[in-house]
Amino acid sequence: MGISSWAGLWFALTIPVILLMYLFKRKYVDTLVPSHLLWNRVLRNIEANRPWQKLQNRLLLWLQLLAAALLTFALMMPFLWIQGGLAGHTVIVVDTSASMSAAWNDEPGKETLSSHTAMDELKLQVSKYIESMGADGEVTLLKLGAEPQVLLTREQDQKVIREQVDKLAVEYGKAAYRETMSLAAALTRDDPEARVVIFTDEQWSELADDISFTAPVEVVSLRGEAANNAAVEQFGVKSDGDNGTGVAVIRNYGESPFEAALELFGDGKLLASEAVDVAGGQAVTVNFDELPAADIYKLKLGPSDDYAPDNEAFAFREKGGAPNVLLISQGNLFLEKALQLSGARVTRMEPLPSADSNAAGEQAAKAPAIPKEKPDMLIMDGSPPAYMETGEWARLVRETPSWTFGGEGESLQPSNGNTMISNHPVTRYISLNDPPTGTLLSQEIPAWGKPLIEIGSTTAAYAGTEGGVNRLVFLFSLSDGDLPLRPEFPVMVNNAVQWLQAGRTTGLGRMVAGSALEIPVTVEAAEASWIAADGFALETGAASIPAMTKDQNPAAAQTVPLIPGLWRFEMKGADGSTLPGYNLEVTAHPSESVIGQAKPLVFKGGASAEGASLGGADGQGSEGIQPGQGDSSKASSHSAPESKSKHSLTYLAVLLALIVIIAEWGVYQRGRSI
């Protein structure tokens, strides 16, 4: 039991006052006298007074003393410490980052139960913790994931809290550690009854120790003992004709040596296997030669360890040979030679002349046939012909990377000759001291366009991705300047060809879970969805995910699935026919693989509330944290914190005092007050 206010003791002075009243109380003796002597008795009242008489055992005296004592006790605001009676406002931060999917083991030397993860342990510990809530306890549940999310606000119903905790799932993208802790600090600022409890494995890739808290902070560590992890850090296959060469980097994040068994599959068939020893904290490079051609390669790492999402990687076959370039031009020798020097195979097609107003209609009617071998990129020297805006040509333009020089429209002259070049793969190794042209096409830059070259603060060239397809636009014609004569021109053309043909594979490449992605969605697609095709996503039974839509059609801008593995973006036409899809490797954020190397989390916190413990079961709570001390309270790593809270006895004391006063009045009314 404890006392909140010793100042209430002043009311205890009523006890000696009551005693003095009884010490000086007049004592009368009952005597039968004639009526004519009554006045004489009144005159002798002073003689009947017996001050400082001996206190007698009277019920009224004891009731008055008891009432005064109870009121004094109530003014001192007494309370009882109740084990498991969490009161006040508690902000519970639950870590749902990718490392929480690691197997959890709380005893050194004990075999890891792969089915029991750190997330499973978190749910158990949080459920135990909320059982300690008192009647006036409030919980705000804050999720630490790809972005901070408040799941519950000042919730008092334990059932509602448990249901929300049971729904928690691991998120494999980049975790918002700092943003979540900043939000937790804001939620508890200027709240004297607030506290923050963080359930986490302490495997954080971002520092948050500079975020200051005004409330006490406690970390419930869910770090497993002797956690170990080996990962496929990098994997790629380069095709060369009918064969390919694979390269993989295997890293051991644990302290003990790891014997890795590698299996490489091509389109589901085992192509090669190799065993390598990796020292603790080291990485090794493994080469695979003369691999048969396959569309999808998969490298699997065994045996299983404490963290599964990084035990496999995928690679997609690159299209071999030089890129096919369709050049729409009336003739530009310098451009053709520069394209050939880059290794591209150039097919030149002359646009139809446009001498009169009917030229556009004539061009559309006389549209040439699309080349049998689909070009890998389009380069248009001047305005594109009208026939490229309709039919199969329009579809080809939408789906094929393109580079455009100049075009029709109003022209303008830059205000000055200052030339600025942005950092981009196309402008790598390029330095233009003088402007390449004196006239620019006046054109509004689309939202996806990023300036590459600026002349006099006016955009002269821009690049970007439109609907998942790379676009490069120069707002001037090569014939309007001396750019083709400069030594940088062949380098720029080579850079442009390399950038435009980036991703010439059977898949969309590798992306981190939850990130944004542009996909070249065909016009015929009426619906689309993500389907788990292989790897961790398929093993965990990930459900299909409907694609994001725009105007009731699949959108080019998509969000990558949240579970690592091989996913396929499947599209269907309005008639239900299956259209060509795309494969994508989804990975967890690389920083989450470094399990077993976590350091204890430290936060700047405020003083803890009057000994209210968030510590172990013995009731010895964490020490109060003074602002700027740079430390945080920390719970046991194997058990949820048991709490002690104040249960006020003030109301009980006041109620008892009221009962005593009522009893005293009853005694007085019965004439037993003398």
C-alpha positions as MATLAB code, in Angstrom:
seq = 'MGISSWAGLWFALTIPVILLMYLFKRKYVDTLVPSHLLWNRVLRNIEANRPWQKLQNRLLLWLQLLAAALLTFALMMPFLWIQGGLAGHTVIVVDTSASMSAAWNDEPGKETLSSHTAMDELKLQVSKYIESMGADGEVTLLKLGAEPQVLLTREQDQKVIREQVDKLAVEYGKAAYRETMSLAAALTRDDPEARVVIFTDEQWSELADDISFTAPVEVVSLRGEAANNAAVEQFGVKSDGDNGTGVAVIRNYGESPFEAALELFGDGKLLASEAVDVAGGQAVTVNFDELPAADIYKLKLGPSDDYAPDNEAFAFREKGGAPNVLLISQGNLFLEKALQLSGARVTRMEPLPSADSNAAGEQAAKAPAIPKEKPDMLIMDGSPPAYMETGEWARLVRETPSWTFGGEGESLQPSNGNTMISNHPVTRYISLNDPPTGTLLSQEIPAWGKPLIEIGSTTAAYAGTEGGVNRLVFLFSLSDGDLPLRPEFPVMVNNAVQWLQAGRTTGLGRMVAGSALEIPVTVEAAEASWIAADGFALETGAASIPAMTKDQNPAAAQTVPLIPGLWRFEMKGADGSTLPGYNLEVTAHPSESVIGQAKPLVFKGGASAEGASLGGADGQGSEGIQPGQGDSSKASSHSAPESKSKHSLTYLAVLLALIVIIAEWGVYQRGRSI';
ca = [
       0.000    0.000    0.000;
       1.105    3.578   -0.538;
       0.183    7.178    0.219;
      -0.193    9.755   -2.546;
      -0.450   12.905   -0.406;
       1.044   13.162    3.075;
      -0.351   16.688    3.265;
      -3.662   15.168    4.317;
      -2.178   14.475    7.751;
      -3.114   18.008    8.856;
      -6.693   16.831    9.276;
      -5.461   14.450   11.982;
      -5.430   17.483   14.343;
      -9.170   16.883   14.718;
      -8.407   13.796   16.814;
      -6.783   15.674   19.760;
      -9.475   18.365   19.427;
     -12.177   15.729   19.959;
     -10.286   14.350   22.942;
      -9.992   17.841   24.462;
     -13.715   18.350   23.987;
     -14.391   15.249   26.070;
     -11.782   16.219   28.671;
     -13.509   19.563   29.177;
     -17.027   18.194   28.831;
     -19.340   19.182   31.707;
     -20.514   16.373   33.946;
     -23.967   16.592   35.426;
     -25.363   14.471   38.307;
     -29.020   13.503   38.219;
     -30.686   14.500   41.518;
     -34.333   14.751   42.602;
     -35.054   18.194   44.025;
     -38.190   20.264   44.753;
     -39.240   22.579   41.957;
     -38.533   25.701   44.025;
     -34.900   24.688   44.104;
     -34.519   24.619   40.256;
     -33.288   28.167   40.134;
     -30.729   27.404   42.779;
     -29.476   24.501   40.615;
     -29.043   26.789   37.635;
     -26.883   29.018   39.775;
     -24.768   26.035   40.730;
     -24.028   24.947   37.085;
     -20.494   26.087   37.422;
     -20.063   23.885   40.446;
     -21.298   20.902   38.375;
     -18.550   21.342   35.767;
     -15.697   18.935   36.217;
     -12.876   19.892   33.778;
     -10.036   17.453   33.032;
     -12.164   14.570   34.027;
     -11.144   11.032   33.232;
     -12.172    9.850   29.777;
     -14.831    7.223   29.946;
     -15.541    4.399   27.531;
     -18.345    5.964   25.512;
     -19.538    4.805   22.088;
     -19.995    8.340   20.815;
     -16.354    9.187   21.555;
     -15.048    6.199   19.639;
     -17.317    6.887   16.660;
     -16.156   10.491   16.443;
     -12.489    9.475   16.663;
     -12.998    6.805   14.004;
     -14.748    9.275   11.656;
     -11.903   11.793   12.060;
      -9.286    9.097   11.427;
     -11.061    7.880    8.274;
     -11.392   11.398    6.885;
      -7.701   12.004    7.574;
      -6.873    8.726    5.800;
      -9.013    9.728    2.813;
      -7.309   13.127    2.516;
      -3.946   11.345    2.307;
      -5.201    9.639   -0.900;
      -4.132    6.072   -0.072;
      -3.730    3.388   -2.736;
      -2.782   -0.259   -3.118;
      -0.261   -1.632   -5.620;
      -2.122   -4.256   -7.638;
      -0.055   -6.755   -9.619;
      -1.450   -7.008  -13.152;
      -3.604   -3.921  -13.035;
      -2.237   -1.788  -15.883;
      -3.700    1.713  -15.710;
      -3.295    4.882  -17.728;
      -2.574    5.201  -21.436;
      -0.171    2.645  -22.953;
       1.073    2.943  -26.528;
       2.052   -0.561  -27.654;
       4.369   -0.603  -30.671;
       4.380   -3.951  -32.500;
       7.247   -4.662  -34.896;
       6.022   -6.327  -38.111;
       9.243   -5.952  -40.119;
      10.563   -8.849  -42.212;
      13.022  -10.070  -39.563;
      10.045  -10.904  -37.333;
       9.424  -13.910  -39.602;
      12.643  -15.499  -38.327;
      12.413  -18.654  -36.229;
      12.332  -17.846  -32.512;
      14.382  -19.754  -29.952;
      14.636  -18.585  -26.330;
      17.175  -21.109  -25.034;
      20.830  -21.444  -26.143;
      21.571  -24.856  -27.552;
      17.902  -25.713  -27.967;
      16.812  -26.865  -31.393;
      14.922  -24.132  -33.225;
      11.245  -24.717  -33.882;
      10.927  -23.402  -37.422;
       7.137  -23.239  -37.110;
       7.345  -20.771  -34.209;
       8.485  -17.343  -35.377;
       9.274  -14.111  -33.612;
       5.892  -12.802  -34.818;
       4.131  -15.736  -33.140;
       6.003  -14.961  -29.935;
       5.077  -11.286  -30.226;
       1.374  -12.168  -30.362;
       1.724  -14.365  -27.265;
       3.604  -11.711  -25.300;
       1.215   -8.905  -26.227;
      -1.765  -11.089  -25.266;
      -0.198  -11.750  -21.862;
       0.555   -8.083  -21.438;
      -2.963   -6.823  -22.099;
      -4.291   -9.276  -19.496;
      -2.740   -6.940  -16.921;
      -4.993   -4.064  -17.966;
      -6.999   -2.451  -15.208;
     -10.540   -1.212  -15.580;
      -9.305    2.258  -16.512;
      -6.390    1.092  -18.698;
      -6.269    2.326  -22.298;
      -4.199    0.906  -25.159;
      -3.171    2.533  -28.426;
      -1.855   -0.127  -30.825;
       0.776    1.193  -33.247;
       2.108   -1.025  -36.038;
       5.709   -0.699  -37.200;
       5.695   -1.756  -40.847;
       6.232   -0.234  -44.247;
       4.616    2.852  -42.745;
       3.397    3.629  -39.213;
      -0.224    2.691  -38.735;
      -2.454    3.300  -35.708;
      -4.599    0.163  -35.434;
      -6.429    1.097  -32.216;
      -6.755    4.324  -30.256;
      -7.266    4.327  -26.463;
      -9.043    0.979  -26.577;
     -10.184   -0.565  -23.270;
     -11.817   -3.757  -24.530;
      -9.262   -6.582  -24.234;
     -11.167   -8.714  -26.749;
     -10.939   -6.017  -29.415;
      -7.210   -5.614  -28.772;
      -6.567   -9.361  -29.014;
      -8.488   -9.609  -32.269;
      -6.383   -6.829  -33.774;
      -3.150   -8.427  -32.554;
      -4.136  -11.802  -34.029;
      -4.513  -10.140  -37.440;
      -0.914   -8.891  -37.473;
       1.233  -10.158  -40.345;
       4.869   -9.672  -41.283;
       5.629   -7.001  -43.898;
       8.742   -7.663  -45.981;
       9.335   -4.208  -47.452;
      11.382   -1.369  -46.007;
      10.265   -0.765  -42.427;
       9.547    2.774  -41.214;
      11.436    2.621  -37.904;
      12.047    6.327  -37.347;
       8.614    7.407  -38.545;
       6.896    4.952  -36.208;
       8.867    6.024  -33.149;
       8.303    9.685  -33.968;
       4.577    8.988  -34.061;
       4.762    7.110  -30.728;
       6.555   10.094  -29.166;
       3.881   12.450  -30.505;
       1.034   10.271  -29.187;
       2.439   10.344  -25.640;
       3.637   13.944  -25.527;
       2.116   15.987  -22.667;
       0.307   12.911  -21.328;
       1.472   12.329  -17.710;
      -0.183    8.894  -17.537;
       1.239    7.596  -20.841;
       3.920    4.996  -21.405;
       5.398    3.326  -24.501;
       6.035   -0.427  -24.730;
       7.830   -1.754  -27.834;
       7.612   -5.431  -28.787;
      10.467   -6.053  -31.228;
      13.402   -8.283  -32.112;
      15.604   -5.139  -31.981;
      16.811   -5.849  -35.528;
      16.515   -2.252  -36.769;
      18.265   -0.910  -39.842;
      17.641    2.725  -38.817;
      18.739    4.552  -35.685;
      15.989    6.136  -33.624;
      17.908    6.966  -30.441;
      17.767   10.691  -31.170;
      13.959   10.754  -30.879;
      13.063   12.172  -27.477;
      10.173   10.837  -25.391;
       8.392   12.544  -22.531;
       6.878    9.231  -21.406;
       8.704    6.165  -20.045;
       9.792    3.744  -22.770;
      10.158    0.005  -22.414;
      11.532   -2.477  -24.930;
      10.274   -6.053  -24.762;
      13.007   -7.900  -26.623;
      12.057  -10.852  -28.802;
      15.567  -11.649  -29.920;
      16.131  -15.362  -30.319;
      19.212  -17.025  -28.912;
      22.057  -17.911  -31.292;
      20.135  -16.854  -34.414;
      21.924  -17.686  -37.651;
      21.239  -16.847  -41.268;
      22.856  -17.321  -44.644;
      21.519  -15.545  -47.699;
      21.741  -15.457  -51.468;
      22.942  -11.880  -51.604;
      23.237  -11.642  -55.395;
      22.364  -13.898  -58.316;
      22.369  -13.382  -62.051;
      22.669  -15.307  -65.302;
      24.127  -13.927  -68.508;
      23.153  -15.714  -71.695;
      25.637  -16.199  -74.511;
      23.983  -18.034  -77.351;
      22.634  -21.392  -76.268;
      24.534  -21.404  -72.969;
      24.743  -19.071  -70.036;
      26.971  -18.182  -67.102;
      25.626  -17.748  -63.589;
      27.179  -15.845  -60.701;
      25.968  -15.917  -57.087;
      27.180  -14.287  -53.880;
      26.424  -16.181  -50.667;
      26.817  -14.365  -47.345;
      26.839  -15.846  -43.845;
      25.393  -13.396  -41.315;
      25.943  -15.760  -38.409;
      29.047  -16.193  -36.270;
      29.553  -19.914  -36.928;
      30.778  -21.382  -40.251;
      28.008  -22.412  -42.614;
      28.141  -25.209  -45.162;
      25.846  -24.127  -47.960;
      24.311  -26.546  -50.429;
      23.380  -24.701  -53.618;
      20.934  -25.995  -56.206;
      20.379  -24.146  -59.477;
      17.199  -24.810  -61.454;
      16.261  -23.745  -64.965;
      12.551  -23.739  -65.783;
      12.017  -26.179  -62.903;
      14.817  -28.614  -63.857;
      17.943  -29.082  -61.755;
      20.890  -27.793  -63.784;
      23.725  -27.673  -61.258;
      24.507  -28.148  -57.587;
      27.478  -27.150  -55.481;
      28.533  -27.107  -51.823;
      30.542  -24.221  -50.382;
      31.787  -23.347  -46.903;
      31.175  -19.790  -45.760;
      32.939  -18.457  -42.672;
      30.997  -16.465  -40.096;
      30.388  -12.897  -41.224;
      31.931  -13.561  -44.652;
      30.730  -13.907  -48.258;
      31.827  -16.135  -51.137;
      31.266  -15.919  -54.892;
      30.118  -19.010  -56.776;
      30.247  -19.376  -60.578;
      28.089  -21.668  -62.707;
      29.376  -22.232  -66.250;
      27.698  -23.565  -69.395;
      24.165  -23.376  -68.143;
      21.493  -24.508  -70.617;
      19.145  -21.817  -71.850;
      16.061  -21.234  -69.699;
      13.565  -18.448  -69.238;
      13.653  -18.504  -65.428;
      16.584  -19.581  -63.264;
      16.215  -20.317  -59.571;
      19.019  -20.662  -57.018;
      18.076  -22.356  -53.750;
      20.207  -22.295  -50.621;
      20.170  -25.116  -48.087;
      20.002  -26.302  -45.401;
      17.224  -24.178  -43.916;
      18.204  -21.535  -41.374;
      16.366  -19.151  -39.051;
      15.311  -16.723  -41.815;
      13.795  -18.247  -44.956;
      12.895  -15.343  -47.331;
      16.506  -14.828  -48.493;
      17.330  -18.511  -49.111;
      16.477  -18.327  -52.801;
      16.838  -15.979  -55.732;
      15.638  -15.850  -59.320;
      17.121  -14.617  -62.585;
      15.533  -14.126  -65.977;
      17.157  -14.940  -69.299;
      18.357  -11.931  -71.196;
      17.590  -11.843  -74.882;
      20.848  -12.602  -76.603;
      22.337  -10.765  -79.535;
      22.351   -7.135  -80.566;
      19.161   -5.095  -80.152;
      16.992   -4.547  -83.211;
      16.480   -0.839  -83.886;
      13.816    0.480  -86.229;
      14.967    3.919  -87.400;
      12.268    6.150  -88.920;
      14.314    8.764  -90.778;
      14.836   10.333  -94.177;
      18.508    9.724  -93.708;
      21.081   10.645  -91.044;
      24.466    9.094  -91.664;
      25.968   10.143  -88.316;
      23.067    8.670  -86.336;
      23.115    5.380  -88.258;
      26.871    4.955  -87.816;
      26.666    5.759  -84.107;
      23.887    3.162  -83.677;
      25.945    0.546  -85.507;
      28.959    1.320  -83.332;
      26.812    0.609  -80.266;
      26.207   -2.923  -81.548;
      22.619   -2.383  -82.645;
      21.163   -3.865  -85.819;
      19.553   -0.949  -87.625;
      16.602   -1.150  -89.997;
      15.836    2.217  -91.577;
      12.367    3.110  -92.815;
      11.640    6.382  -94.565;
       8.470    8.252  -93.562;
       6.005    9.022  -96.342;
       6.163   12.616  -97.661;
       3.560   15.059  -96.377;
       3.303   17.686  -99.101;
      -0.408   18.520  -98.823;
      -3.276   18.467  -96.383;
      -4.380   14.989  -97.451;
      -0.980   13.520  -96.624;
      -2.037   12.323  -93.195;
      -4.943   10.331  -94.588;
      -2.783    8.957  -97.389;
      -0.105    7.864  -94.922;
      -2.669    6.095  -92.756;
      -4.048    4.312  -95.830;
      -0.571    3.418  -97.162;
       0.854    2.292  -93.805;
       3.684   -0.195  -94.392;
       3.637   -3.595  -92.756;
       5.197   -4.000  -89.344;
       8.565   -5.790  -89.514;
       8.296   -9.557  -88.964;
      10.918   -9.377  -86.211;
       9.581   -7.021  -83.579;
      12.063   -4.180  -82.962;
      13.552   -3.759  -79.507;
      13.380    0.023  -79.813;
      12.087    2.761  -82.098;
      14.116    5.828  -83.057;
      12.237    8.590  -84.858;
      14.259   11.351  -86.463;
      11.582   14.019  -86.808;
       7.822   13.847  -86.480;
       6.430   10.311  -86.430;
       4.356    9.375  -89.485;
       0.574    9.516  -89.159;
       0.211    5.781  -89.687;
       2.017    5.199  -86.380;
      -0.994    6.589  -84.522;
      -3.446    3.887  -85.577;
      -3.796    0.127  -85.709;
      -0.927   -2.239  -85.071;
       1.598    0.567  -85.387;
       0.024    2.420  -82.455;
       0.236   -0.722  -80.348;
       3.885   -1.189  -81.330;
       4.676    2.390  -80.292;
       2.985    1.925  -76.907;
       4.852   -1.277  -76.097;
       8.310   -0.453  -77.500;
      10.972    1.854  -76.009;
      11.479    4.895  -78.213;
      13.837    7.808  -78.880;
      12.466   10.877  -80.659;
      14.366   13.817  -82.198;
      12.506   17.079  -82.854;
       9.070   17.144  -84.396;
       6.416   19.587  -85.531;
       5.204   22.560  -83.534;
       6.211   25.997  -82.399;
       9.880   26.635  -81.745;
      11.623   28.885  -79.272;
      15.129   30.104  -78.592;
      16.740   29.640  -75.156;
      17.314   32.813  -73.165;
      21.032   32.084  -72.944;
      23.579   29.423  -73.827;
      24.161   28.013  -70.345;
      23.918   24.220  -70.701;
      23.142   21.983  -67.727;
      23.292   18.176  -67.833;
      21.512   16.004  -65.264;
      22.930   12.810  -63.809;
      21.360   10.000  -65.852;
      22.567    6.813  -67.596;
      22.048    8.498  -70.987;
      24.306   11.455  -70.093;
      27.020    9.391  -68.421;
      30.536   10.502  -69.476;
      28.986   13.470  -71.343;
      29.976   17.108  -70.836;
      28.471   19.712  -73.162;
      30.193   23.036  -72.664;
      28.294   24.670  -75.544;
      24.603   24.279  -76.401;
      24.033   21.557  -79.042;
      21.339   23.611  -80.749;
      19.971   27.131  -80.903;
      16.307   26.224  -81.450;
      14.076   24.085  -79.270;
      10.627   22.649  -79.778;
       8.063   24.319  -77.524;
       6.418   21.357  -75.793;
       4.909   20.650  -72.399;
       6.956   18.130  -70.441;
       4.807   15.122  -69.367;
       4.594   14.086  -65.734;
       6.858   11.090  -66.263;
       9.564   13.141  -67.991;
      12.731   14.112  -66.124;
      14.985   16.770  -67.713;
      18.341   15.516  -69.026;
      19.653   18.605  -70.818;
      18.686   22.212  -70.110;
      19.732   25.196  -72.218;
      19.136   28.568  -70.613;
      16.797   26.997  -68.001;
      14.702   25.492  -70.850;
      14.416   21.733  -71.155;
      16.143   20.455  -74.294;
      15.889   16.698  -73.606;
      14.011   14.553  -71.122;
      13.588   10.851  -70.310;
      11.335    8.648  -68.234;
       9.096    5.625  -68.081;
       5.608    5.750  -69.557;
       3.422    2.774  -68.757;
       6.489    0.689  -67.945;
       8.212    1.599  -71.244;
      11.345    3.757  -71.422;
      11.058    6.974  -73.417;
      13.779    9.408  -74.510;
      12.868   12.717  -76.176;
      15.188   15.376  -77.642;
      13.301   18.626  -78.294;
      15.514   19.542  -81.227;
      16.452   18.041  -84.543;
      19.964   16.749  -85.072;
      20.161   18.862  -88.235;
      19.605   22.055  -86.186;
      22.980   21.862  -84.439;
      26.411   20.317  -84.407;
      25.750   17.545  -81.878;
      26.385   14.697  -84.417;
      29.830   16.209  -85.150;
      30.945   16.221  -81.529;
      33.051   13.392  -80.064;
      30.486   12.920  -77.268;
      27.753   11.914  -79.756;
      28.722    8.218  -80.237;
      29.060    7.872  -76.460;
      25.619    9.408  -75.931;
      24.047    7.108  -78.540;
      25.637    4.047  -76.927;
      24.359    5.139  -73.504;
      20.879    5.703  -74.924;
      20.769    2.283  -76.591;
      21.893    0.577  -73.390;
      19.297    2.426  -71.326;
      16.439    1.870  -73.792;
      17.084   -1.850  -74.005;
      17.417   -2.238  -70.227;
      15.227   -5.050  -69.012;
      15.243   -7.025  -72.270;
      14.529  -10.161  -70.304;
      11.730  -12.678  -69.879;
      10.766  -10.937  -66.611;
      10.387   -7.578  -64.951;
      13.491   -8.032  -62.810;
      13.864   -7.856  -59.032;
      11.932   -5.487  -56.739;
      11.600   -5.046  -52.977;
       8.219   -5.996  -51.535;
       5.713   -3.148  -51.434;
       7.584   -0.833  -53.808;
       6.079    0.889  -56.867;
       6.479   -0.558  -60.358;
       5.517    0.492  -63.886;
       4.246   -2.411  -66.026;
       3.625   -2.280  -69.793;
      -0.046   -3.252  -69.706;
      -1.519   -4.102  -73.105;
      -4.588   -2.263  -74.348;
      -6.552   -5.517  -74.665;
      -6.196   -6.295  -70.938;
      -9.556   -6.082  -69.158;
      -8.375   -7.572  -65.861;
      -5.119   -8.607  -64.264;
      -3.807  -10.119  -61.053;
      -0.624  -11.173  -59.279;
      -0.210  -14.965  -58.935;
       2.400  -16.607  -56.685;
       4.432  -18.783  -59.071;
       7.362  -20.109  -57.021;
       9.578  -19.602  -53.995;
       8.666  -18.372  -50.541;
       5.332  -16.896  -51.656;
       4.149  -20.208  -53.103;
       5.430  -22.193  -50.108;
       3.520  -20.003  -47.653;
       0.317  -20.250  -49.687;
       0.101  -16.605  -50.706;
      -3.257  -15.778  -52.281;
      -3.616  -14.065  -55.641;
      -3.786  -10.267  -55.572;
      -6.039   -8.248  -57.903;
      -4.111   -5.669  -59.911;
      -4.635   -1.979  -59.323;
      -7.019   -0.416  -61.821;
      -7.512    2.914  -63.513;
     -10.735    3.715  -65.345;
     -11.819    0.106  -64.688;
      -8.783   -1.251  -66.564;
      -5.468   -2.581  -65.193;
      -3.197    0.365  -64.449;
       0.413    0.624  -65.510;
       1.400    1.810  -62.029;
       1.285   -1.204  -59.706;
       2.389   -1.986  -56.156;
       4.712   -4.963  -55.834;
       3.259   -7.874  -53.755;
       4.201   -7.825  -50.060;
       5.501  -11.423  -49.840;
       8.900  -12.444  -51.314;
       9.066  -15.019  -54.084;
       8.408  -15.351  -57.797;
       5.184  -13.656  -58.867;
       3.494  -13.573  -62.242;
       1.451  -10.634  -63.480;
      -1.294  -12.316  -65.493;
      -3.644  -10.418  -67.790;
      -6.903  -11.439  -69.444;
      -8.858   -9.883  -72.279;
     -12.504   -8.903  -72.256;
     -13.372  -12.282  -73.807;
     -11.531  -14.148  -71.024;
      -8.533  -15.030  -73.168;
      -5.147  -15.129  -71.472;
      -2.691  -12.458  -72.628;
       1.102  -12.546  -72.320;
       2.131  -11.835  -68.719;
       5.265  -10.863  -66.839;
       7.359  -12.528  -64.147;
       8.749  -10.576  -61.228;
      11.050  -11.545  -58.388;
       9.962   -9.964  -55.113;
      12.525   -9.771  -52.315;
      12.475   -8.752  -48.682;
      14.423   -5.623  -47.812;
      18.124   -6.638  -47.702;
      18.729   -5.024  -44.306;
      16.315   -7.499  -42.661;
      18.655  -10.420  -43.408;
      21.168   -9.306  -40.786;
      19.545  -11.225  -37.938;
      21.482  -12.259  -34.855;
      23.523   -9.037  -34.812;
      21.016   -6.723  -33.158;
      22.125   -4.270  -30.486;
      19.897   -3.273  -27.555;
      17.649   -0.377  -28.477;
      18.136    2.869  -26.593;
      15.752    5.817  -26.544;
      15.673    9.190  -24.897;
      12.797    9.053  -22.460;
      11.003   10.780  -19.621;
      10.798    9.818  -15.943;
       8.728    6.754  -15.134;
       5.543    7.275  -13.151;
       6.070    7.008   -9.382;
       7.522    3.549   -9.301;
       4.848    2.026  -11.486;
       6.696   -0.984  -12.725;
       6.766   -2.306  -16.220;
       9.426   -4.760  -15.278;
       9.561   -8.368  -14.215;
       7.244  -10.388  -12.075;
       9.083   -9.534   -8.872;
       7.636   -6.052   -9.029;
      11.044   -4.400   -9.327;
      10.328   -2.074  -12.189;
      12.632   -0.181  -14.466;
      14.354    2.890  -13.167;
      12.908    6.251  -14.092;
      14.483    7.775  -17.193;
      15.363   11.402  -16.987;
      15.155   13.529  -20.112;
      18.374   13.461  -22.073;
      19.710   10.512  -20.117;
      19.784    8.495  -23.303;
      18.573    5.223  -21.862;
      15.415    3.179  -21.886;
      13.914    0.598  -19.626;
      14.136   -2.931  -20.886;
      12.073   -5.986  -20.148;
      13.156   -9.584  -20.029;
      13.798  -11.041  -23.433;
      11.818  -14.172  -22.612;
       8.688  -12.944  -20.864;
       6.196  -10.180  -21.251;
       6.411   -7.477  -18.590;
       4.076   -7.788  -15.625;
       2.779   -4.472  -14.382;
       1.800   -2.940  -11.048;
      -0.766   -0.166  -10.889;
      -2.358    2.003   -8.212;
      -5.797    1.106   -6.876;
      -7.142    4.109   -4.929;
      -8.551    3.566   -1.414;
      -9.800    7.140   -1.048;
     -13.379    6.368   -2.003;
     -13.491    3.423    0.382;
     -12.194    5.565    3.270;
     -14.749    8.315    2.563;
     -17.545    5.728    2.402;
     -16.540    4.243    5.778;
     -16.319    7.712    7.326;
     -19.819    8.507    6.061;
     -21.147    5.280    7.588;
     -19.506    6.115   10.933;
     -20.961    9.655   10.929;
     -24.452    8.251   10.268;
     -23.986    5.776   13.131;
     -22.811    8.618   15.403;
     -25.939   10.614   14.613;
     -28.077    7.630   15.513;
     -26.336    7.239   18.862;
     -26.766   10.945   19.580;
     -30.482   10.816   18.759;
     -31.029    7.964   21.213;
     -29.919   10.296   24.028;
     -26.738    8.415   24.756;
     -24.550   11.445   24.187;
     -23.982   12.219   27.916;
];
